[in-house]
mmCIF file of N, CA and C in Angstrom:
data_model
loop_
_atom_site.group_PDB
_atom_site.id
_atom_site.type_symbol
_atom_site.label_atom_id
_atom_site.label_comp_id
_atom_site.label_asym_id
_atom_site.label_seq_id
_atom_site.Cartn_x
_atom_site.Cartn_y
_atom_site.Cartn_z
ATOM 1 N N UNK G 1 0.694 -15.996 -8.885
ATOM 2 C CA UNK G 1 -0.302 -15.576 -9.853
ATOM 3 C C UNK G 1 -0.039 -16.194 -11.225
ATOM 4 N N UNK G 2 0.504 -16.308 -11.769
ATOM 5 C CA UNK G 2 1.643 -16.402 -13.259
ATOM 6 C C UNK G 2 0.982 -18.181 -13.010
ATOM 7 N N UNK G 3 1.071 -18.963 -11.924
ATOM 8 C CA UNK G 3 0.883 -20.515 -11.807
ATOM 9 C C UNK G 3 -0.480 -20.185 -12.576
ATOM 10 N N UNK G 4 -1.051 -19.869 -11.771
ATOM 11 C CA UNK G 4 -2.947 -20.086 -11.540
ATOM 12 C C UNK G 4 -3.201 -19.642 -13.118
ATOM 13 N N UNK G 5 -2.476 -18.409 -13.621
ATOM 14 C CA UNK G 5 -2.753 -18.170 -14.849
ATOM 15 C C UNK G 5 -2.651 -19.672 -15.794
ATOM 16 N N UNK G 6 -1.710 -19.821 -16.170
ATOM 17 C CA UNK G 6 -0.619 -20.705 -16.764
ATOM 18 C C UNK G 6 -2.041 -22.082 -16.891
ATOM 19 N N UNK G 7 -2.335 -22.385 -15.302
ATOM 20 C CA UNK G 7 -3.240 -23.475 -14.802
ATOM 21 C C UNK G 7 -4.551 -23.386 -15.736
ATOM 22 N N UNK G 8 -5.302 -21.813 -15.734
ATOM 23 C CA UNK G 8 -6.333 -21.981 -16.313
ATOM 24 C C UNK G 8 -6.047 -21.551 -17.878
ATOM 25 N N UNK G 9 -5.408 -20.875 -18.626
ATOM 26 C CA UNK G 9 -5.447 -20.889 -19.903
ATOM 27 C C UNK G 9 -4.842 -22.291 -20.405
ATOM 28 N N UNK G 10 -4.689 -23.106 -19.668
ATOM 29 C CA UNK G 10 -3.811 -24.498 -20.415
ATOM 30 C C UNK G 10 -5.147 -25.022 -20.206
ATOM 31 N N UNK G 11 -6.019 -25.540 -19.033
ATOM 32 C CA UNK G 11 -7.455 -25.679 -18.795
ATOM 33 C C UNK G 11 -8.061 -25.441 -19.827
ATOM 34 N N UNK G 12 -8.607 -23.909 -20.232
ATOM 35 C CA UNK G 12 -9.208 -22.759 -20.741
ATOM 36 C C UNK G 12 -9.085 -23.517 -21.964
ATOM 37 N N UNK G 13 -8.072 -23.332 -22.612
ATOM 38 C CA UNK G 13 -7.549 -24.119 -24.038
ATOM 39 C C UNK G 13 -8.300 -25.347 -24.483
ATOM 40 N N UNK G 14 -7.968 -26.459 -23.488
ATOM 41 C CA UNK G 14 -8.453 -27.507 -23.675
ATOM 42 C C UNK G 14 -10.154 -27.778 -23.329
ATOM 43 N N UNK G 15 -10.628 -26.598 -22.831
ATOM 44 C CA UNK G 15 -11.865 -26.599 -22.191
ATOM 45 C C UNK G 15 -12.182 -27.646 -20.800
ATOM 46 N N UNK G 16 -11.047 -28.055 -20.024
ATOM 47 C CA UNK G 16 -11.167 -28.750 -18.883
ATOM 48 C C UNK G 16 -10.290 -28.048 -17.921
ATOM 49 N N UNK G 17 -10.696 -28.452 -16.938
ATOM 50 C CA UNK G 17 -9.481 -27.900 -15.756
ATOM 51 C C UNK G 17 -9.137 -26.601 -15.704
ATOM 52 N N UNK G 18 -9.976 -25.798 -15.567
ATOM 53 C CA UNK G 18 -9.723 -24.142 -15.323
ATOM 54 C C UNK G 18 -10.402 -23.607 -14.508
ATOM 55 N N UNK G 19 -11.512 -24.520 -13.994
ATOM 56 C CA UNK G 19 -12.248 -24.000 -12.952
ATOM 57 C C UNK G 19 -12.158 -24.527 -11.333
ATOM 58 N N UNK G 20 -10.878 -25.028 -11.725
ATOM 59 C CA UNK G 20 -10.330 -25.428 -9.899
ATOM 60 C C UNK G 20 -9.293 -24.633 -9.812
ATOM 61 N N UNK G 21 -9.087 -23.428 -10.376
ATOM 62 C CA UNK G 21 -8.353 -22.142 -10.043
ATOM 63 C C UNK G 21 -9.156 -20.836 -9.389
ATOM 64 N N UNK G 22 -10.379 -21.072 -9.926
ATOM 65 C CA UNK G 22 -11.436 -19.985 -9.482
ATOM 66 C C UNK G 22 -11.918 -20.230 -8.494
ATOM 67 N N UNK G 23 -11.661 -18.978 -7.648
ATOM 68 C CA UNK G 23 -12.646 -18.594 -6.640
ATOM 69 C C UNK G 23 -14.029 -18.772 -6.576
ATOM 70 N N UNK G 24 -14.551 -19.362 -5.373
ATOM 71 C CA UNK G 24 -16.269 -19.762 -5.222
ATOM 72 C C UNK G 24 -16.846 -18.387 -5.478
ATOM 73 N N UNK G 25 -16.414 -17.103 -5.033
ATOM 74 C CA UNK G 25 -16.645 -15.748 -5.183
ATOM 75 C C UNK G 25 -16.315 -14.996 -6.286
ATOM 76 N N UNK G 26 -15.886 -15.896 -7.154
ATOM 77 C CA UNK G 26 -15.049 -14.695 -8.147
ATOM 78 C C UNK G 26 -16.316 -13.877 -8.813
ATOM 79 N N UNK G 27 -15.698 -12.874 -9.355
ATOM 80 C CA UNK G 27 -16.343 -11.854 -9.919
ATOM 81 C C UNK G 27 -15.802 -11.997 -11.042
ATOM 82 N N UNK G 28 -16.967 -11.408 -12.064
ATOM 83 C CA UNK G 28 -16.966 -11.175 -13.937
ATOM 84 C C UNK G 28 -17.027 -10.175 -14.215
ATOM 85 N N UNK G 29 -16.894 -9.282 -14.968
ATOM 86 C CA UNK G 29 -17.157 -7.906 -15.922
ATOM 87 C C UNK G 29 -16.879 -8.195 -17.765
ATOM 88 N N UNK G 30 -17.663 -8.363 -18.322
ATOM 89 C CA UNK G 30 -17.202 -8.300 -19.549
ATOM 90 C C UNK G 30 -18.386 -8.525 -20.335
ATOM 91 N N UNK G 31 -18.116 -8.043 -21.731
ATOM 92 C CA UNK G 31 -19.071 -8.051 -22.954
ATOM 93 C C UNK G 31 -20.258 -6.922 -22.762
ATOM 94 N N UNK G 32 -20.049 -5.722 -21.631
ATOM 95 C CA UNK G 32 -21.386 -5.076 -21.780
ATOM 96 C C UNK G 32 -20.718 -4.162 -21.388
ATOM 97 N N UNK G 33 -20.399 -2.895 -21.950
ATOM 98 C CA UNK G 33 -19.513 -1.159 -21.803
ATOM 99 C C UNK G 33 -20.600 -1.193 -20.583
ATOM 100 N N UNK G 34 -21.942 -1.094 -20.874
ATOM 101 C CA UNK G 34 -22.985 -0.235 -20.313
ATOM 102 C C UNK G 34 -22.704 -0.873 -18.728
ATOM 103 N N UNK G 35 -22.582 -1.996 -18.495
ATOM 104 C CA UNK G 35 -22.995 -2.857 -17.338
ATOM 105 C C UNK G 35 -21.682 -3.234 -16.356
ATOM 106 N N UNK G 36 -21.458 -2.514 -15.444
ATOM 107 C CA UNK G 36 -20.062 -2.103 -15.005
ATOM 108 C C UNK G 36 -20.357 -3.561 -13.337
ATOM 109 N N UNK G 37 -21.830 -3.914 -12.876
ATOM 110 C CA UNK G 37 -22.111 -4.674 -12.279
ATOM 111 C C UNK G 37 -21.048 -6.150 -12.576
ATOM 112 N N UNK G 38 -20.240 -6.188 -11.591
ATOM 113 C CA UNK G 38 -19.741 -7.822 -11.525
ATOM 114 C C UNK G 38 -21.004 -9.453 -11.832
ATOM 115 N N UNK G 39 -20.750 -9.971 -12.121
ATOM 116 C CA UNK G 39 -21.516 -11.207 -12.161
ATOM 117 C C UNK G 39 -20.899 -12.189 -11.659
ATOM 118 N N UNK G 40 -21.046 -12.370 -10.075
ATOM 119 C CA UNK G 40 -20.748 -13.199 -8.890
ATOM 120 C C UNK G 40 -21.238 -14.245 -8.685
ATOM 121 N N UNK G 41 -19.718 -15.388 -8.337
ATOM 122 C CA UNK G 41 -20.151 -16.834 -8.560
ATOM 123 C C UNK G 41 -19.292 -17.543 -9.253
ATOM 124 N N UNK G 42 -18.652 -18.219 -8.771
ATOM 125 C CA UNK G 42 -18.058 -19.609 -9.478
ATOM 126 C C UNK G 42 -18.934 -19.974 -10.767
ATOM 127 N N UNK G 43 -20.226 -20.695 -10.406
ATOM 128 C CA UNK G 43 -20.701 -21.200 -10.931
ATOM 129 C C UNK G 43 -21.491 -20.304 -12.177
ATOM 130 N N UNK G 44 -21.562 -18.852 -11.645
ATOM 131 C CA UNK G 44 -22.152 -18.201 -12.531
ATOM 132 C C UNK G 44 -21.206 -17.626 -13.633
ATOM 133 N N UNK G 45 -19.708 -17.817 -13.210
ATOM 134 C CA UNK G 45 -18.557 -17.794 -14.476
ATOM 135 C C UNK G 45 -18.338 -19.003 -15.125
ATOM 136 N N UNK G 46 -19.050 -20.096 -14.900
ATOM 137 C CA UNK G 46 -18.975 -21.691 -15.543
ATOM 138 C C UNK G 46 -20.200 -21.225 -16.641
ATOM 139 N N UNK G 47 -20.842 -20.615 -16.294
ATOM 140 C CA UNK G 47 -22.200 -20.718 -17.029
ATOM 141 C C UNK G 47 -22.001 -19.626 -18.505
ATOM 142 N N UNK G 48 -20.868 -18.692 -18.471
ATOM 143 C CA UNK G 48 -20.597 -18.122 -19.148
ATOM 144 C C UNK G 48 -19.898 -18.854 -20.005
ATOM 145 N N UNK G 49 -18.798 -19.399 -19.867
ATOM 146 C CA UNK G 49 -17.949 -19.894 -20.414
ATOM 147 C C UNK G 49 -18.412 -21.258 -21.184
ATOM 148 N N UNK G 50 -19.491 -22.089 -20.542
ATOM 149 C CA UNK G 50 -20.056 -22.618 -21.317
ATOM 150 C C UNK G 50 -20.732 -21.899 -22.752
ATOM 151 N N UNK G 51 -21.285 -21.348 -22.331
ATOM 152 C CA UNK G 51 -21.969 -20.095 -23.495
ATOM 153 C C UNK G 51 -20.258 -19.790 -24.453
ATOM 154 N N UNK G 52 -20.111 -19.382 -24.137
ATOM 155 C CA UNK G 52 -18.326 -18.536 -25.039
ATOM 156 C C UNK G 52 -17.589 -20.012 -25.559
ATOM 157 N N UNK G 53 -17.970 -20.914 -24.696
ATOM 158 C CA UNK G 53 -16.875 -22.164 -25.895
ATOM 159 C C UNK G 53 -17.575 -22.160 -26.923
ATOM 160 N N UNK G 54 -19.029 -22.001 -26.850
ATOM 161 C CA UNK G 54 -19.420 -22.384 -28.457
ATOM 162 C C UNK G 54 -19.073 -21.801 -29.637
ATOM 163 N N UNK G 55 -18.350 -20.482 -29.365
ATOM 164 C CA UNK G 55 -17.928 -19.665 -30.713
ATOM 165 C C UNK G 55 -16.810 -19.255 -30.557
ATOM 166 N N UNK G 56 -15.816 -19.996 -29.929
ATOM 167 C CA UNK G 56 -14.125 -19.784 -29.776
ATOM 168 C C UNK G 56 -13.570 -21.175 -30.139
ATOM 169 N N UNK G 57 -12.690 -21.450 -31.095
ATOM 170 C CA UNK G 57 -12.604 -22.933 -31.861
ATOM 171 C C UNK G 57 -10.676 -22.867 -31.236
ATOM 172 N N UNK G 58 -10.166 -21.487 -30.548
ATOM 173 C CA UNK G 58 -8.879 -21.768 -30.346
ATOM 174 C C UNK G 58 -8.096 -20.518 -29.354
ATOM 175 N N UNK G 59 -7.680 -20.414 -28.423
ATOM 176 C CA UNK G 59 -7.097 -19.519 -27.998
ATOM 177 C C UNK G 59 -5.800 -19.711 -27.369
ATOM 178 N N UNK G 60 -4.843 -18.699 -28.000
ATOM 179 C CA UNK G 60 -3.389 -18.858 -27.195
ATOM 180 C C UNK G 60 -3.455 -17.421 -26.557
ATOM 181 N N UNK G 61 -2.403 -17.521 -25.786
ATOM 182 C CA UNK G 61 -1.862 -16.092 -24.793
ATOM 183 C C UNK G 61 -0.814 -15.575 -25.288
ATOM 184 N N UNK G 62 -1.652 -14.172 -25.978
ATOM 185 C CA UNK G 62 -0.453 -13.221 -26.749
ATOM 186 C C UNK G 62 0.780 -12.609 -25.548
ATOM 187 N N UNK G 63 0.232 -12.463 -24.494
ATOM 188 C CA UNK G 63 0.929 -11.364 -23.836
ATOM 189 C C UNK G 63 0.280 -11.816 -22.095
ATOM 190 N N UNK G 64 1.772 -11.797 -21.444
ATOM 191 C CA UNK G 64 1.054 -11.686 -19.956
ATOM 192 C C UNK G 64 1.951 -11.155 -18.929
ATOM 193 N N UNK G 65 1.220 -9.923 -18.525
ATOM 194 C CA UNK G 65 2.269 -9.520 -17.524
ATOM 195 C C UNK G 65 1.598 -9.734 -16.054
ATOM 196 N N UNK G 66 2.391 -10.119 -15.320
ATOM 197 C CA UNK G 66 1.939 -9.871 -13.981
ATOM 198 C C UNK G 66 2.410 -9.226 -13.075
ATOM 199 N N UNK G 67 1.479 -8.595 -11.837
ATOM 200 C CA UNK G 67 2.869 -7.837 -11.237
ATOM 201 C C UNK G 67 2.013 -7.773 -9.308
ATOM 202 N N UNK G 68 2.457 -9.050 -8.636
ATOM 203 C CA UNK G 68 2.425 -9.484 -7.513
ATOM 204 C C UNK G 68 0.840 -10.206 -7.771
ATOM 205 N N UNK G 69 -0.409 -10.119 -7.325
ATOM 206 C CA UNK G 69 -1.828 -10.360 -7.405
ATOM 207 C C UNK G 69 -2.340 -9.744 -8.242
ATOM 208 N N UNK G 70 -2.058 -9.079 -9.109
ATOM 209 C CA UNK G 70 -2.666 -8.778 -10.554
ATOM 210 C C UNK G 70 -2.333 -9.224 -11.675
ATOM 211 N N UNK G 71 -3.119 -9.565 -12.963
ATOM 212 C CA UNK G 71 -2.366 -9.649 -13.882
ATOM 213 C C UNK G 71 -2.919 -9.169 -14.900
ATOM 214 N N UNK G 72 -2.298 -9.100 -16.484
ATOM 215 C CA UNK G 72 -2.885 -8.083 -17.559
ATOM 216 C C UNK G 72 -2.578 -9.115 -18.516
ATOM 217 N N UNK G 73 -3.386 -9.870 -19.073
ATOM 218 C CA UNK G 73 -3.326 -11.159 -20.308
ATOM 219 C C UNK G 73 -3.812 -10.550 -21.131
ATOM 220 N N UNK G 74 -2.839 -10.192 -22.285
ATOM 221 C CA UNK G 74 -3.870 -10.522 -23.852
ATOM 222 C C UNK G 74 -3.982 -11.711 -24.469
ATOM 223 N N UNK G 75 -4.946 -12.315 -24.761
ATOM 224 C CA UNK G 75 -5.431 -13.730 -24.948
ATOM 225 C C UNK G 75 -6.309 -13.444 -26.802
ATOM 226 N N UNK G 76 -5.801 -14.277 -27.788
ATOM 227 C CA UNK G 76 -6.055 -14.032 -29.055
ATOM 228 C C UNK G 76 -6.872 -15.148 -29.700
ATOM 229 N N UNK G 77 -7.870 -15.190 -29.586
ATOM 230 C CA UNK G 77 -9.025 -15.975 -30.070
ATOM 231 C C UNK G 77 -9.291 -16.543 -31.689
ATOM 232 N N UNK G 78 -9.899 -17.332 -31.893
ATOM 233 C CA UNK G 78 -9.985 -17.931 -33.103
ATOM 234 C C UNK G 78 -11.864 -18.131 -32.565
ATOM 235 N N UNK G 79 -12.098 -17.049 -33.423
ATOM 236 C CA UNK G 79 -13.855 -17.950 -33.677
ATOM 237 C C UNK G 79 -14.711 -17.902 -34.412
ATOM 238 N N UNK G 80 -15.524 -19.201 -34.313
ATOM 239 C CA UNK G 80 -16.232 -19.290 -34.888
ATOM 240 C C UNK G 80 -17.789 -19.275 -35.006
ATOM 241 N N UNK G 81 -18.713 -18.086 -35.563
ATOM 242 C CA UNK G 81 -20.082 -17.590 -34.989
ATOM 243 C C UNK G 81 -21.064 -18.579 -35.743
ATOM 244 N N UNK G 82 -22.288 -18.149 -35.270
ATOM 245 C CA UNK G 82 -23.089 -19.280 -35.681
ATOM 246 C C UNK G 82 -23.539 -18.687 -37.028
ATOM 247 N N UNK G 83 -23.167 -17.755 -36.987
ATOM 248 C CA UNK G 83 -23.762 -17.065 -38.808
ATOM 249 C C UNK G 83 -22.706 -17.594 -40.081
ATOM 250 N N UNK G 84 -21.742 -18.413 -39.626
ATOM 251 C CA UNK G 84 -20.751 -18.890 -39.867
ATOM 252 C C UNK G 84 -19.229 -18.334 -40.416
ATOM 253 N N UNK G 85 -19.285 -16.868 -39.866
ATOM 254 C CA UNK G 85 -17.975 -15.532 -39.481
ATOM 255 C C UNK G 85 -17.188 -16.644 -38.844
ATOM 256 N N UNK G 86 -15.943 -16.700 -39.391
ATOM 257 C CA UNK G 86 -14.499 -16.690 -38.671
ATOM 258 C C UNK G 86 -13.976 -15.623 -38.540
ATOM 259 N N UNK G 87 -13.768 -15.079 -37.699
ATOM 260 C CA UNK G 87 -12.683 -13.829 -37.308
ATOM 261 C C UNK G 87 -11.841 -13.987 -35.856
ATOM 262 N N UNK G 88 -10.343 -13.712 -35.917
ATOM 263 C CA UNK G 88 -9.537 -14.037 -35.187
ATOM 264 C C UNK G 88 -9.368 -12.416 -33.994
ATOM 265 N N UNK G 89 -8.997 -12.677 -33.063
ATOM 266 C CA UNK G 89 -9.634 -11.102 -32.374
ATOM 267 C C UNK G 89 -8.926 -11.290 -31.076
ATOM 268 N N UNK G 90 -8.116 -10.102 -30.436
ATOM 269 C CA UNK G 90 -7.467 -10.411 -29.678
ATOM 270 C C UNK G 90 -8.812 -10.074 -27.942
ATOM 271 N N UNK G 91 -8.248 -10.073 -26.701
ATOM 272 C CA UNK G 91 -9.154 -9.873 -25.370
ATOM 273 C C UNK G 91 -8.180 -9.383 -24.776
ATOM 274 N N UNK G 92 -8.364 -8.273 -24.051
ATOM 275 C CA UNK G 92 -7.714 -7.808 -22.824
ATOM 276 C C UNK G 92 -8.380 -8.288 -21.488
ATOM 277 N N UNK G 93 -7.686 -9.119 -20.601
ATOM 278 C CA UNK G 93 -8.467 -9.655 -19.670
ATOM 279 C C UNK G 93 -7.156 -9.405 -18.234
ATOM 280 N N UNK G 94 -8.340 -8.934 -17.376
ATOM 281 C CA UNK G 94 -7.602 -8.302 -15.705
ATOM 282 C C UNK G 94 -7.777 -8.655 -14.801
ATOM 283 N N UNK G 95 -7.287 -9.546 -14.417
ATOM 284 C CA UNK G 95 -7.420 -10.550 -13.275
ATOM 285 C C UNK G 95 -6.943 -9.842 -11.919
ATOM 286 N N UNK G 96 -7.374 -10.500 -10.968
ATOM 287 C CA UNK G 96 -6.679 -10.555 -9.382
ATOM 288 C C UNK G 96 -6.975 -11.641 -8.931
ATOM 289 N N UNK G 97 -6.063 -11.779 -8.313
ATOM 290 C CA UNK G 97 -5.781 -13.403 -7.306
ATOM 291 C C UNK G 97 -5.632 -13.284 -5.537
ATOM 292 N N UNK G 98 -6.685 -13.465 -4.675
ATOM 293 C CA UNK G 98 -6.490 -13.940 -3.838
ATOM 294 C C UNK G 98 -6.498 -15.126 -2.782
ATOM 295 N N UNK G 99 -5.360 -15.445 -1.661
ATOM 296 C CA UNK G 99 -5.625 -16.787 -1.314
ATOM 297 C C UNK G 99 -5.766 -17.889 -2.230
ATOM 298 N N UNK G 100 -4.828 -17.531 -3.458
ATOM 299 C CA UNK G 100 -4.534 -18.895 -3.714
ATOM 300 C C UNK G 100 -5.472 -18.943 -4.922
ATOM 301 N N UNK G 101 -6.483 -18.542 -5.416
ATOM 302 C CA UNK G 101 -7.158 -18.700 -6.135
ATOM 303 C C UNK G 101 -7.521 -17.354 -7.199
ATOM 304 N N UNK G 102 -8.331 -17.276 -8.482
ATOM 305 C CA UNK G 102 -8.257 -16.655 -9.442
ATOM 306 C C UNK G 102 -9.417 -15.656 -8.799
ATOM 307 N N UNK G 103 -9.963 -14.612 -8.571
ATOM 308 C CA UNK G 103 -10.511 -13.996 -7.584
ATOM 309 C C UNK G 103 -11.620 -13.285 -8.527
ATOM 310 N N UNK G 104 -10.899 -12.350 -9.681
ATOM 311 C CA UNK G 104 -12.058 -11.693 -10.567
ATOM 312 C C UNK G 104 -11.072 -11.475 -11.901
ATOM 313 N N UNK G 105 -12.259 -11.097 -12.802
ATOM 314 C CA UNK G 105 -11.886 -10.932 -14.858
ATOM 315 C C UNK G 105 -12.645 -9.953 -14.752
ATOM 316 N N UNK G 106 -11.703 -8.693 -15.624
ATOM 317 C CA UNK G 106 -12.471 -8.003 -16.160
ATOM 318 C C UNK G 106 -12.078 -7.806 -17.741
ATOM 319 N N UNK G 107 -13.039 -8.324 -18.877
ATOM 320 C CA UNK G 107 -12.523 -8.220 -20.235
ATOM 321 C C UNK G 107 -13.085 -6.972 -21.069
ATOM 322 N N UNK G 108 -11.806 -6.808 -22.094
ATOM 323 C CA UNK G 108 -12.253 -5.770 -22.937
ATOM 324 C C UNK G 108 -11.466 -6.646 -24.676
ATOM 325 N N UNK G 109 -12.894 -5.852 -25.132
ATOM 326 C CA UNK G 109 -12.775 -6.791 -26.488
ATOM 327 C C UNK G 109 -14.097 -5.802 -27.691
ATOM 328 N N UNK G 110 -13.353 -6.449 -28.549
ATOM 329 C CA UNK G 110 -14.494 -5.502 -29.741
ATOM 330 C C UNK G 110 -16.333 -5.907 -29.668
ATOM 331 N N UNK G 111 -16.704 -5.499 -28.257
ATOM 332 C CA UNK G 111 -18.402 -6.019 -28.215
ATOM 333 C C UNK G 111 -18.949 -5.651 -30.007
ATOM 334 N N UNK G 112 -18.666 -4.663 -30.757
ATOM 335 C CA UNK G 112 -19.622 -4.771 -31.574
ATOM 336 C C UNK G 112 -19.720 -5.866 -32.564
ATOM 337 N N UNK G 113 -18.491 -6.159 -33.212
ATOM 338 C CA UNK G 113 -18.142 -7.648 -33.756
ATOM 339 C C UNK G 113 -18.974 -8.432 -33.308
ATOM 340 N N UNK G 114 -18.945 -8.429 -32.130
ATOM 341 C CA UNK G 114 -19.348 -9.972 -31.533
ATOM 342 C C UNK G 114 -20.705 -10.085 -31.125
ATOM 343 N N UNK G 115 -21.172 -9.135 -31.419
ATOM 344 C CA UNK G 115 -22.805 -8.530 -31.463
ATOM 345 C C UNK G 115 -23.644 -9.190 -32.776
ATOM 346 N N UNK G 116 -22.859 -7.895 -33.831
ATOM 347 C CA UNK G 116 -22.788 -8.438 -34.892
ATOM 348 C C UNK G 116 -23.119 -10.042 -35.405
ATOM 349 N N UNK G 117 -22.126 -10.207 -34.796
ATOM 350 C CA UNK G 117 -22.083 -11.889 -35.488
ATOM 351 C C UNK G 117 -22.841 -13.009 -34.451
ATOM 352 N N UNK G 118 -23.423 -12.586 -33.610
ATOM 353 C CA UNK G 118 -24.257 -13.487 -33.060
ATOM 354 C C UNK G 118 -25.377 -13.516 -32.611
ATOM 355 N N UNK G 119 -26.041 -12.123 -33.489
ATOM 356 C CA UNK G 119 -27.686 -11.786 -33.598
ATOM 357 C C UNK G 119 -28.262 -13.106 -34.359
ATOM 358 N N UNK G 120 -29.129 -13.433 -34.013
ATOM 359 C CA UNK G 120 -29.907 -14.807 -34.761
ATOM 360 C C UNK G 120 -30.867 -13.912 -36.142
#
């Protein structure tokens, strides 16, 4: 688990190479308290993350524990909104790994901030 991590936040970072860790199936949860529904799909977690590079200019990994196929990353962001807010902000993000691959994320993070700052 700790590899695959390691694999995609070094990826993640550079914005290349993080999505040949993910599962064709993986599952999403994040940015909506209300909306507890996964958002299933490889491709439909590419489509996010395209969206999220545009207002993250830097992220390192505060904290990572793992413990066999789970893991618990705090990951500390640098971004930048289109209203032109810099604010630095940490993510709690909860992975599982099966067969080899990154399986599902579930993140927790200050939604209202990030609401906030990216109403047009």
């Amino acid at each position: 688990m700790k590899e695959l991590l390691d694999t995609y936040y070094k990826g993640f970072a550079a914005r290349a190479g993080w999505e040949n860790v993910i599962a064709d199936n993986f599952q999403y949860i994040g940015g909506d308290m209300n909306n507890t529904e996964p958002l299933v799909g490889k491709q439909a977690y590419i489509e996010v993350i395209k969206w999220f590079s545009q207002v993250f200019t830097a992220m390192r990994v505060k904290q990572m524990i793992v413990d066999g196929n789970k893991a618990c990353v705090i990951g500390n962001y640098d971004f930048r909104f289109p209203n032109g807010s810099n604010i630095n902000g940490d993510v709690a993000e909860i992975w599982t790994a099966r067969d080899g691959k990154l399986q599902s994320l579930r993140i927790f993070f200050d939604t209202l901030s990030f609401a906030n700052n990216t109403k047009k």
